[in-house]
Coordinates of C-alpha atoms in Angstrom, one line a residue:
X1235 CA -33.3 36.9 68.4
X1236 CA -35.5 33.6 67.3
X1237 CA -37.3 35.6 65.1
X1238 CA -34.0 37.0 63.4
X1239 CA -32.3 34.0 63.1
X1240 CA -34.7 32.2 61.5
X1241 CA -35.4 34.8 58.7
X1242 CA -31.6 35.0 57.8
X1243 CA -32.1 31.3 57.1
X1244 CA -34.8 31.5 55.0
X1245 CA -33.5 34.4 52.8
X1246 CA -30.0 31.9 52.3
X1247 CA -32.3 28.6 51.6
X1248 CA -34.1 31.7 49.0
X1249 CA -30.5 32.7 47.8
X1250 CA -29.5 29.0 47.5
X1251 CA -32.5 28.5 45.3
X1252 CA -32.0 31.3 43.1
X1253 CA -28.8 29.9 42.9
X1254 CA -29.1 26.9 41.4
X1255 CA -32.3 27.8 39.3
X1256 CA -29.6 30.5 37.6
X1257 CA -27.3 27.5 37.5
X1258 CA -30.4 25.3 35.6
X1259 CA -31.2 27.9 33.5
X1260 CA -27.7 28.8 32.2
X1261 CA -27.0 24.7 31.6
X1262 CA -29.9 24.6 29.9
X1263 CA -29.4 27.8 27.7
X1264 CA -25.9 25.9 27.0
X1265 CA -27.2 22.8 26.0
X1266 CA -29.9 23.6 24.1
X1267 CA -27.5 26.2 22.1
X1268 CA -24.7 23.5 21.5
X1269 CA -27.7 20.8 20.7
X1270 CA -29.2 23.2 17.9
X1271 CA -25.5 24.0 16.6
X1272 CA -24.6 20.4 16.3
X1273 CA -28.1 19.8 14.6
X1274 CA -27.3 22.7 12.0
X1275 CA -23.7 21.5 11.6
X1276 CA -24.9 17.7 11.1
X1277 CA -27.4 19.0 8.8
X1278 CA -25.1 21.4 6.6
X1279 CA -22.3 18.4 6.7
X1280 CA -25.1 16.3 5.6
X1281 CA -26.0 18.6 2.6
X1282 CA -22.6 19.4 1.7
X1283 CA -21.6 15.6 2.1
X1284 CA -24.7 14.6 -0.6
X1285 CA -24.2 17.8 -2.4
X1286 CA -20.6 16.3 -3.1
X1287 CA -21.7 12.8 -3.3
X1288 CA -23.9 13.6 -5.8
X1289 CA -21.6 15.7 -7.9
X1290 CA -19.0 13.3 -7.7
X1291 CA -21.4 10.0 -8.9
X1292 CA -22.3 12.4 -11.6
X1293 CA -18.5 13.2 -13.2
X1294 CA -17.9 9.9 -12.9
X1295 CA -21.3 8.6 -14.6
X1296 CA -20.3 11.1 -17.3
X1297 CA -16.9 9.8 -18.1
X1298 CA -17.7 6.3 -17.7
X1299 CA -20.3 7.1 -20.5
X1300 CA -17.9 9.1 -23.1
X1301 CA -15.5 5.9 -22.2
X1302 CA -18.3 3.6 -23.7
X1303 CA -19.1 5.5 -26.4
X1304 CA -15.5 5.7 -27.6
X1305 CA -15.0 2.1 -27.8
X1306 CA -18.5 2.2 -29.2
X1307 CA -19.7 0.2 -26.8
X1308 CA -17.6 -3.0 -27.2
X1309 CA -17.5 -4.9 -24.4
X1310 CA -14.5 -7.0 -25.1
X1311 CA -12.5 -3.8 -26.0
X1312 CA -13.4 -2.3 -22.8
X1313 CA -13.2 -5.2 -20.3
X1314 CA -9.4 -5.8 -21.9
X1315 CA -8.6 -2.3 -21.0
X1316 CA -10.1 -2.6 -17.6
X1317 CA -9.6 -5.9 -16.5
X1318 CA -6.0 -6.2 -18.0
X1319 CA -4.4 -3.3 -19.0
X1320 CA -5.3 -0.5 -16.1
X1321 CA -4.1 -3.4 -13.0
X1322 CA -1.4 -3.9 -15.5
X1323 CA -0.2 0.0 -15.4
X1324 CA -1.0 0.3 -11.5
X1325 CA 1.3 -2.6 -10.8
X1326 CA 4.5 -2.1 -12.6
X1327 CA 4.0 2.2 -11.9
X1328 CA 3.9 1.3 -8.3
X1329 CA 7.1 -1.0 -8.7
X1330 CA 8.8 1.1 -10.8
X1331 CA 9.1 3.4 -7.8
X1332 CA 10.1 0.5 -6.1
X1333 CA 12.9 -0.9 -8.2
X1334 CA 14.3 2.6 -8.5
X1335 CA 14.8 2.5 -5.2
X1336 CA 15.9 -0.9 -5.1
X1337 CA 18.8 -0.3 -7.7
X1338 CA 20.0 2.7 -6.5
X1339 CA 19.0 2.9 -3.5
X1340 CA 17.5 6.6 -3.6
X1341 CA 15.0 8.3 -2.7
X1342 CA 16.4 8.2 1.0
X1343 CA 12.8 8.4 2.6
X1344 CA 11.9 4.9 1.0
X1345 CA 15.4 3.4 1.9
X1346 CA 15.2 4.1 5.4
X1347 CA 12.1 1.7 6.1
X1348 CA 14.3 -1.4 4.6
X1349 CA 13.5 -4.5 6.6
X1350 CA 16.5 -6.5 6.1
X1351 CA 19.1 -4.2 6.5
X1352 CA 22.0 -5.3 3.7
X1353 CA 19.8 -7.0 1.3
X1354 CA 19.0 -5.5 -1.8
X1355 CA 21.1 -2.8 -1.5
X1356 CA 21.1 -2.7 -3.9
X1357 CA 19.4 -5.5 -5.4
X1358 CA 21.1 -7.7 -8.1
X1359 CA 20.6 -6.9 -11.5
X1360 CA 20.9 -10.1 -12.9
X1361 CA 18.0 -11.7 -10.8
X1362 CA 16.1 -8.3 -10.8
X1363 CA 15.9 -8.9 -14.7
X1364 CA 14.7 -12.4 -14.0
X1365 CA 12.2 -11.6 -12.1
X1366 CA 10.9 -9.2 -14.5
X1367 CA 11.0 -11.6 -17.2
X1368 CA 8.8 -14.1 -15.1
X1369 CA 6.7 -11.0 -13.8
X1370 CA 5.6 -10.5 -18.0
X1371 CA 5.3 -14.0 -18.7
X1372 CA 2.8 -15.1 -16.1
X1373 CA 1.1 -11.7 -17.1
X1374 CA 0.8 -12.3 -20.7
X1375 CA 0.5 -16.1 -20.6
X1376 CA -1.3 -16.8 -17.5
X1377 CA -3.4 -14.0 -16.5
X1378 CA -4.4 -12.8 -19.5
X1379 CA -5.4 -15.8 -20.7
X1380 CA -7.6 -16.5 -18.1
X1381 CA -9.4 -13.4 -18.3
X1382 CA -11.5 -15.0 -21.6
X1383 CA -13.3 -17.5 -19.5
X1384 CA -13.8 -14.6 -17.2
X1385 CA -15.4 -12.9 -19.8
X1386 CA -18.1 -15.0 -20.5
X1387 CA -18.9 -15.3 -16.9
X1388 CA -19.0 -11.7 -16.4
X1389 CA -21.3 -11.5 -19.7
X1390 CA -23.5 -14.1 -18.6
X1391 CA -24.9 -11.8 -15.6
X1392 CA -25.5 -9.2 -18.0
X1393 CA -24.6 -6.5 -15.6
X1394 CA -20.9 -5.7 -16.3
X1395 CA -20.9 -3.8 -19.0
X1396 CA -24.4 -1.5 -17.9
X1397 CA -24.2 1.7 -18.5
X1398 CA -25.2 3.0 -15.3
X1399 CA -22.5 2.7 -12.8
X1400 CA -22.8 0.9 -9.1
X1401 CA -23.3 2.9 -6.5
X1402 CA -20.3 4.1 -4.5
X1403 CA -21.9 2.2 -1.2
X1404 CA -22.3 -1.0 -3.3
X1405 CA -19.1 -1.0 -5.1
X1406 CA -18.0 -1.0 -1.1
X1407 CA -19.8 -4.1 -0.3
X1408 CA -18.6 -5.8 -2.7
X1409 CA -14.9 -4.8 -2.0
X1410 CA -15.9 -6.1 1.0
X1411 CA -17.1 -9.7 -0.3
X1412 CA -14.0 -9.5 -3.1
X1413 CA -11.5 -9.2 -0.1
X1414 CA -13.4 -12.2 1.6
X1415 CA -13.5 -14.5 -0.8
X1416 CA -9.6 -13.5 -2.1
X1417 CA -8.3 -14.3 1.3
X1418 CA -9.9 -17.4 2.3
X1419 CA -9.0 -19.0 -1.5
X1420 CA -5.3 -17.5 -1.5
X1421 CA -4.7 -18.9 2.0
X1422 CA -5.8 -22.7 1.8
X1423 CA -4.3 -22.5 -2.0
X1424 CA -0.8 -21.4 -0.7
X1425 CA -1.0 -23.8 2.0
X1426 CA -1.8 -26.3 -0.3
X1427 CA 1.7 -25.1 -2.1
X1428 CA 3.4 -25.2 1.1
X1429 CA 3.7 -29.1 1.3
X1430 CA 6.5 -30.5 0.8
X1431 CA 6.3 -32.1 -2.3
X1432 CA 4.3 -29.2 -4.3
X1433 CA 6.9 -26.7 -2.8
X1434 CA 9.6 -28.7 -4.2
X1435 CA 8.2 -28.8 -7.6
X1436 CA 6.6 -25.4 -7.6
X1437 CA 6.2 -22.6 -5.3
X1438 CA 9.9 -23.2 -4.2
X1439 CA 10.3 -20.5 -7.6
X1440 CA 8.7 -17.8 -5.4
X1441 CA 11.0 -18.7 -2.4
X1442 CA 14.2 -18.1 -4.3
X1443 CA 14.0 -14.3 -2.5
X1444 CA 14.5 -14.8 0.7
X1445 CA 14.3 -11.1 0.6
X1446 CA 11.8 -10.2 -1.3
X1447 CA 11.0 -7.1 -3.6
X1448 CA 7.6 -5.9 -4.8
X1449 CA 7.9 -7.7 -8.5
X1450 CA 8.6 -10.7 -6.9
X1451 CA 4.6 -10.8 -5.9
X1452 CA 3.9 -12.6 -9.2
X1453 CA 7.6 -14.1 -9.8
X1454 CA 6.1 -17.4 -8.9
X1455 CA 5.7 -21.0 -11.4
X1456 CA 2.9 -21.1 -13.6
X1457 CA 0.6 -23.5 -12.0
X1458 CA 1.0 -21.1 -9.0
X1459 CA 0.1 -18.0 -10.4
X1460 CA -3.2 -19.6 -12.3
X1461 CA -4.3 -21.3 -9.0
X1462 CA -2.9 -19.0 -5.8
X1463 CA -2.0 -15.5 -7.2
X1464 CA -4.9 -14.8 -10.2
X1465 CA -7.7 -17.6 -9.6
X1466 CA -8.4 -16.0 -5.4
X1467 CA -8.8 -12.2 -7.0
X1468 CA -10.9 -13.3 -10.0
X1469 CA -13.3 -15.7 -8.4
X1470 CA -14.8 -12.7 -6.3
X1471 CA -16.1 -10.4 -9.1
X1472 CA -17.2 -13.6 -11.4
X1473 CA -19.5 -14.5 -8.5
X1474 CA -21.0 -11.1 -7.9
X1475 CA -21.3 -10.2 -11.5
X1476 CA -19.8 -7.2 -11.0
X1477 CA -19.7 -4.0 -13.1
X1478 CA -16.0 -3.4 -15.2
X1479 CA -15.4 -0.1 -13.1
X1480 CA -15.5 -2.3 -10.3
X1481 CA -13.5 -4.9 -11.4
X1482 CA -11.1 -2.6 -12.6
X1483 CA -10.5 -1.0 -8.9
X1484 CA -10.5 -4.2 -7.2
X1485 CA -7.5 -5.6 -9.8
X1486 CA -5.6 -3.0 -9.5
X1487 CA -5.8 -2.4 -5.6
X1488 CA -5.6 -6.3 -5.6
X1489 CA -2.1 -5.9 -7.2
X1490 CA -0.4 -3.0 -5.6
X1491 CA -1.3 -4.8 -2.3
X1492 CA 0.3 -7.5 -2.8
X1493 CA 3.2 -5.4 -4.1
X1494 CA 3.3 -3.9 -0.8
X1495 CA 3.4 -7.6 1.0
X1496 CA 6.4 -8.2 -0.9
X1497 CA 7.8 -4.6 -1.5
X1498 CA 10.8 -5.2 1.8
X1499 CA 9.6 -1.7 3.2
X1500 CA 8.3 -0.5 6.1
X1501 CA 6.7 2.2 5.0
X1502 CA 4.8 4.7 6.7
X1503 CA 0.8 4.6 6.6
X1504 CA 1.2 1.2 4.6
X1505 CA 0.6 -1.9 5.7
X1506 CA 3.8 -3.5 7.2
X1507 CA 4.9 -6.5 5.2
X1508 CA 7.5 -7.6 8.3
X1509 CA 5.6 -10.8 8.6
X1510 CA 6.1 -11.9 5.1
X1511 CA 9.8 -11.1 5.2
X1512 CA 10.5 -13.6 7.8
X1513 CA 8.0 -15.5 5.9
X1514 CA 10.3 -15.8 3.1
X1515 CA 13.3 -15.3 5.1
X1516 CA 12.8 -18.9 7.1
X1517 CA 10.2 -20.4 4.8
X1518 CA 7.6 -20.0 7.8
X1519 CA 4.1 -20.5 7.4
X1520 CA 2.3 -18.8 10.4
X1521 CA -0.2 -16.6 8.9
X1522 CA -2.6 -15.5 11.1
X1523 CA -6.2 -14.7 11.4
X1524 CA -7.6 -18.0 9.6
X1525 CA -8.0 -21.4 11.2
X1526 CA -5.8 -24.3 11.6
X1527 CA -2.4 -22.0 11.2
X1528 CA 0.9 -24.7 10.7
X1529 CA 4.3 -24.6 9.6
X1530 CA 4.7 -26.5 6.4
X1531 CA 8.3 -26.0 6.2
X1532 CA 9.8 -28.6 3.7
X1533 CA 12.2 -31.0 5.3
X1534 CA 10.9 -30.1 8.7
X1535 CA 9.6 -33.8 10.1
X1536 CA 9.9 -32.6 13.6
X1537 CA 6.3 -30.4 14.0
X1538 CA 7.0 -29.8 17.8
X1539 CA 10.4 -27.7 16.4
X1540 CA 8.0 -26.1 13.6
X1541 CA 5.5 -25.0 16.3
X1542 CA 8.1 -23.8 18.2
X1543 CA 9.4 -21.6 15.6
X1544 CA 6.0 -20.2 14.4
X1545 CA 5.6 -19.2 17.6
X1546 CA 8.6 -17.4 17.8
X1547 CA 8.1 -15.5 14.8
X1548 CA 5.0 -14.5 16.3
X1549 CA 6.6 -13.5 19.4
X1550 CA 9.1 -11.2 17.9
X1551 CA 7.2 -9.6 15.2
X1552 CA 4.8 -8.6 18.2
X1553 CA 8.2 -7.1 19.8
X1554 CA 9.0 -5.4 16.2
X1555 CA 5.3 -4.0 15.8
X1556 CA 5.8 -2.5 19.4
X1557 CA 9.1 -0.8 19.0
X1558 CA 9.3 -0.3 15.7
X1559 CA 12.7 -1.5 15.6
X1560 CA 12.8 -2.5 11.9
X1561 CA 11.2 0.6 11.1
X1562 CA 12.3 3.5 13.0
X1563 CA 16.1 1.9 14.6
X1564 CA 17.9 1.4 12.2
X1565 CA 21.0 0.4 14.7
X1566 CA 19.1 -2.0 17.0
X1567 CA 17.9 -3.3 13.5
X1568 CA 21.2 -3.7 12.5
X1569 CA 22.4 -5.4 15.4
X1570 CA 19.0 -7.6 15.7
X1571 CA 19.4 -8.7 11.8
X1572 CA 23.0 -10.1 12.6
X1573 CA 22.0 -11.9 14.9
X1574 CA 18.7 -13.2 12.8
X1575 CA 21.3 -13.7 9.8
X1576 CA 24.1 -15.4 11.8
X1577 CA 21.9 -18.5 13.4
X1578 CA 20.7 -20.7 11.1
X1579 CA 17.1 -21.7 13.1
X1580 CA 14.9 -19.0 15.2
X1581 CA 15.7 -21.5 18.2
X1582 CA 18.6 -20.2 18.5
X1583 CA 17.6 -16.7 18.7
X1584 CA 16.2 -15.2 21.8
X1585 CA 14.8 -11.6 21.8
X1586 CA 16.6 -9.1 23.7
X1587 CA 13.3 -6.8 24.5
X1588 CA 10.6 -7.4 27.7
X1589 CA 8.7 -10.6 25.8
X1590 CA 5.5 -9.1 25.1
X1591 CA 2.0 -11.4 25.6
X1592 CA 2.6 -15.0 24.7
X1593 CA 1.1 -16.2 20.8
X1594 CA -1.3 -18.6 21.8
X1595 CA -1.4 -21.0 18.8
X1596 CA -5.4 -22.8 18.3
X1597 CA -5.0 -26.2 19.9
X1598 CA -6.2 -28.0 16.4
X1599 CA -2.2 -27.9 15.8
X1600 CA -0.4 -29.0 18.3

């Protein structure tokens, strides 16, 4: 009976084993199958993705070359066309869809995404034209002016006007160091318009829409556009000596950025411009990400009340990015800008929604 017992047990434990060495066997049949099939895919991606890469870098080498050799190689030709014509053409095509909409308030799908529901719609004519006007005349008698010293920094490296191209990885580092350099310049340069008595004199111009429209990006006074709107994108590429193509891309997605900071849309898979809005809206200066953030709000002596109102700003954009109730609402927009319009100070307001996370403000301001 012993004996039978213990020889059923042994031929389970011999089951059990065969068992799981099945089980070890299929898992590493499996793995080793999915492991050579992601090797092959990574290594057919990776072809295909050089392949491409290649191909690509050679179109491009090839047109930038026939461009050259049209203009014959002259580089003063060529870096007017890139530097200010092409940014020139990507701005006002971008806000010519814009204004279109603006005026007459079509296409529907760009419409919807208005941020201050009842402004510009549509926009006045008379200070659309003035805007335009300004727009051209810091164009022609600011920026491109200042593109001849830029010149002869550019031509002083030698390496703008090569005739091999950068690399695409390159032309990515330096976007990176462009974007760097733009943002740290442009912020401690508006700031420095922000106080009272340069605001009063000058960038009080750029505050006349409280509800801004993409155009309005360089409707700004003279000395402002020189030292806040063009000096902070041109400083980058001078530095780096870059290459025209370069430049060119980096102007032109400099431009139609800040288009879209100022554009008074929402709109989707684009980055939101809400903050700038109330920025012009209240004359708040709470930018975030860089150090020593204030409100420089002229005729504001009281900086515990400015503090205050920074942080709510912060507090309800926060609420806005979470619900997407400028965005995708449009009646608890509506009923959240009458409120906004009808007070006359954000202390007055308090936000309706669950308060998300508190702003913490950096201690160096308070």
């Amino acid at each position: 009976m012993k004996r039978d017992s213990g020889s059923s047990a042994m031929a389970e434990q011999q089951k059990q084993e065969e068992k799981l060495w099945r089980a070890v066997k299929i898992t590493a049949y499996v793995l080793g199958t999915g492991l050579l099939m992601f090797t092959a895919l990574v290594n057919a991606f990776s072809w295909y993705a050089q392949n491409t890469w290649d191909i690509l870098g050679r179109f491009c080498q090839t047109r930038w070359l026939e461009f050259y050799y049209l203009f014959e190689g002259d580089e003063w030709t060529i870096f007017l066309l890139g530097a200010g014509l092409v940014p020139s053409l990507a701005f006002w095509c971008f806000n010519g869809v814009l204004m279109v909409a603006d005026v007459t308030g079509k296409p529907a799908f760009i419409t919807r995404y208005r941020i201050q529901l009842g402004k510009n719609d549509p926009v006045d004519t008379k200070k659309l034209r003035q805007a335009i006007y300004v727009a051209l005349f810091n164009q022609f008698f600011i920026s491109l002016p200042m593109l001849v010293p830029m010149f002869s920094v550019m031509k002083w490296w030698g390496n703008t006007f090569s005739k091999e191209l950068p690399t695409f990885r390159w032309f990515l580092v330096e976007l990176s160091i462009f974007t760097l350099i733009e943002e740290i310049l442009f912020y401690y340069t508006h700031r420095l318009v922000h106080l009272p008595l340069l605001y009063k004199h000058i960038h009080k111009k750029h505050h006349e829409w409280t509800a801004p429209i993409g155009v309005v990006s360089i409707y700004a006074h003279p000395a402002e556009h020189m030292l806040s709107n063009t000096l902070p994108v041109l400083t980058g590429p001078m530095i780096m000596g870059s290459h025209i193509v370069s430049v060119t891309a980096w102007l032109s997605l400099a431009l139609v950025i800040t288009s879209i900071s100022h554009c008074g849309y929402h709109l989707p898979f684009l980055p939101s411009p809400e903050f700038h809005d109330f920025h012009h809206l209240k004359c708040v200066w709470a930018p975030l990400g860089f150090p020593f953030p204030s409100c420089l709000r002229p005729g504001t002596a009281d900086r515990q009340n400015a503090l205050l109102r920074v942080e709510w700003v912060c507090v309800t954009h926060a609420q806005a990015e979470k619900s997407r109730q400028f965005a995708r609402q449009p009646a608890e927009r509506s009923q959240f800008s009458k409120r906004f319009e009808r007070d006359g100070d954000f202390g007055g307001l308090q936000p309706t929604q669950p308060q998300p996370p508190p702003c913490h403000l950096p201690p160096s301001i308070s």
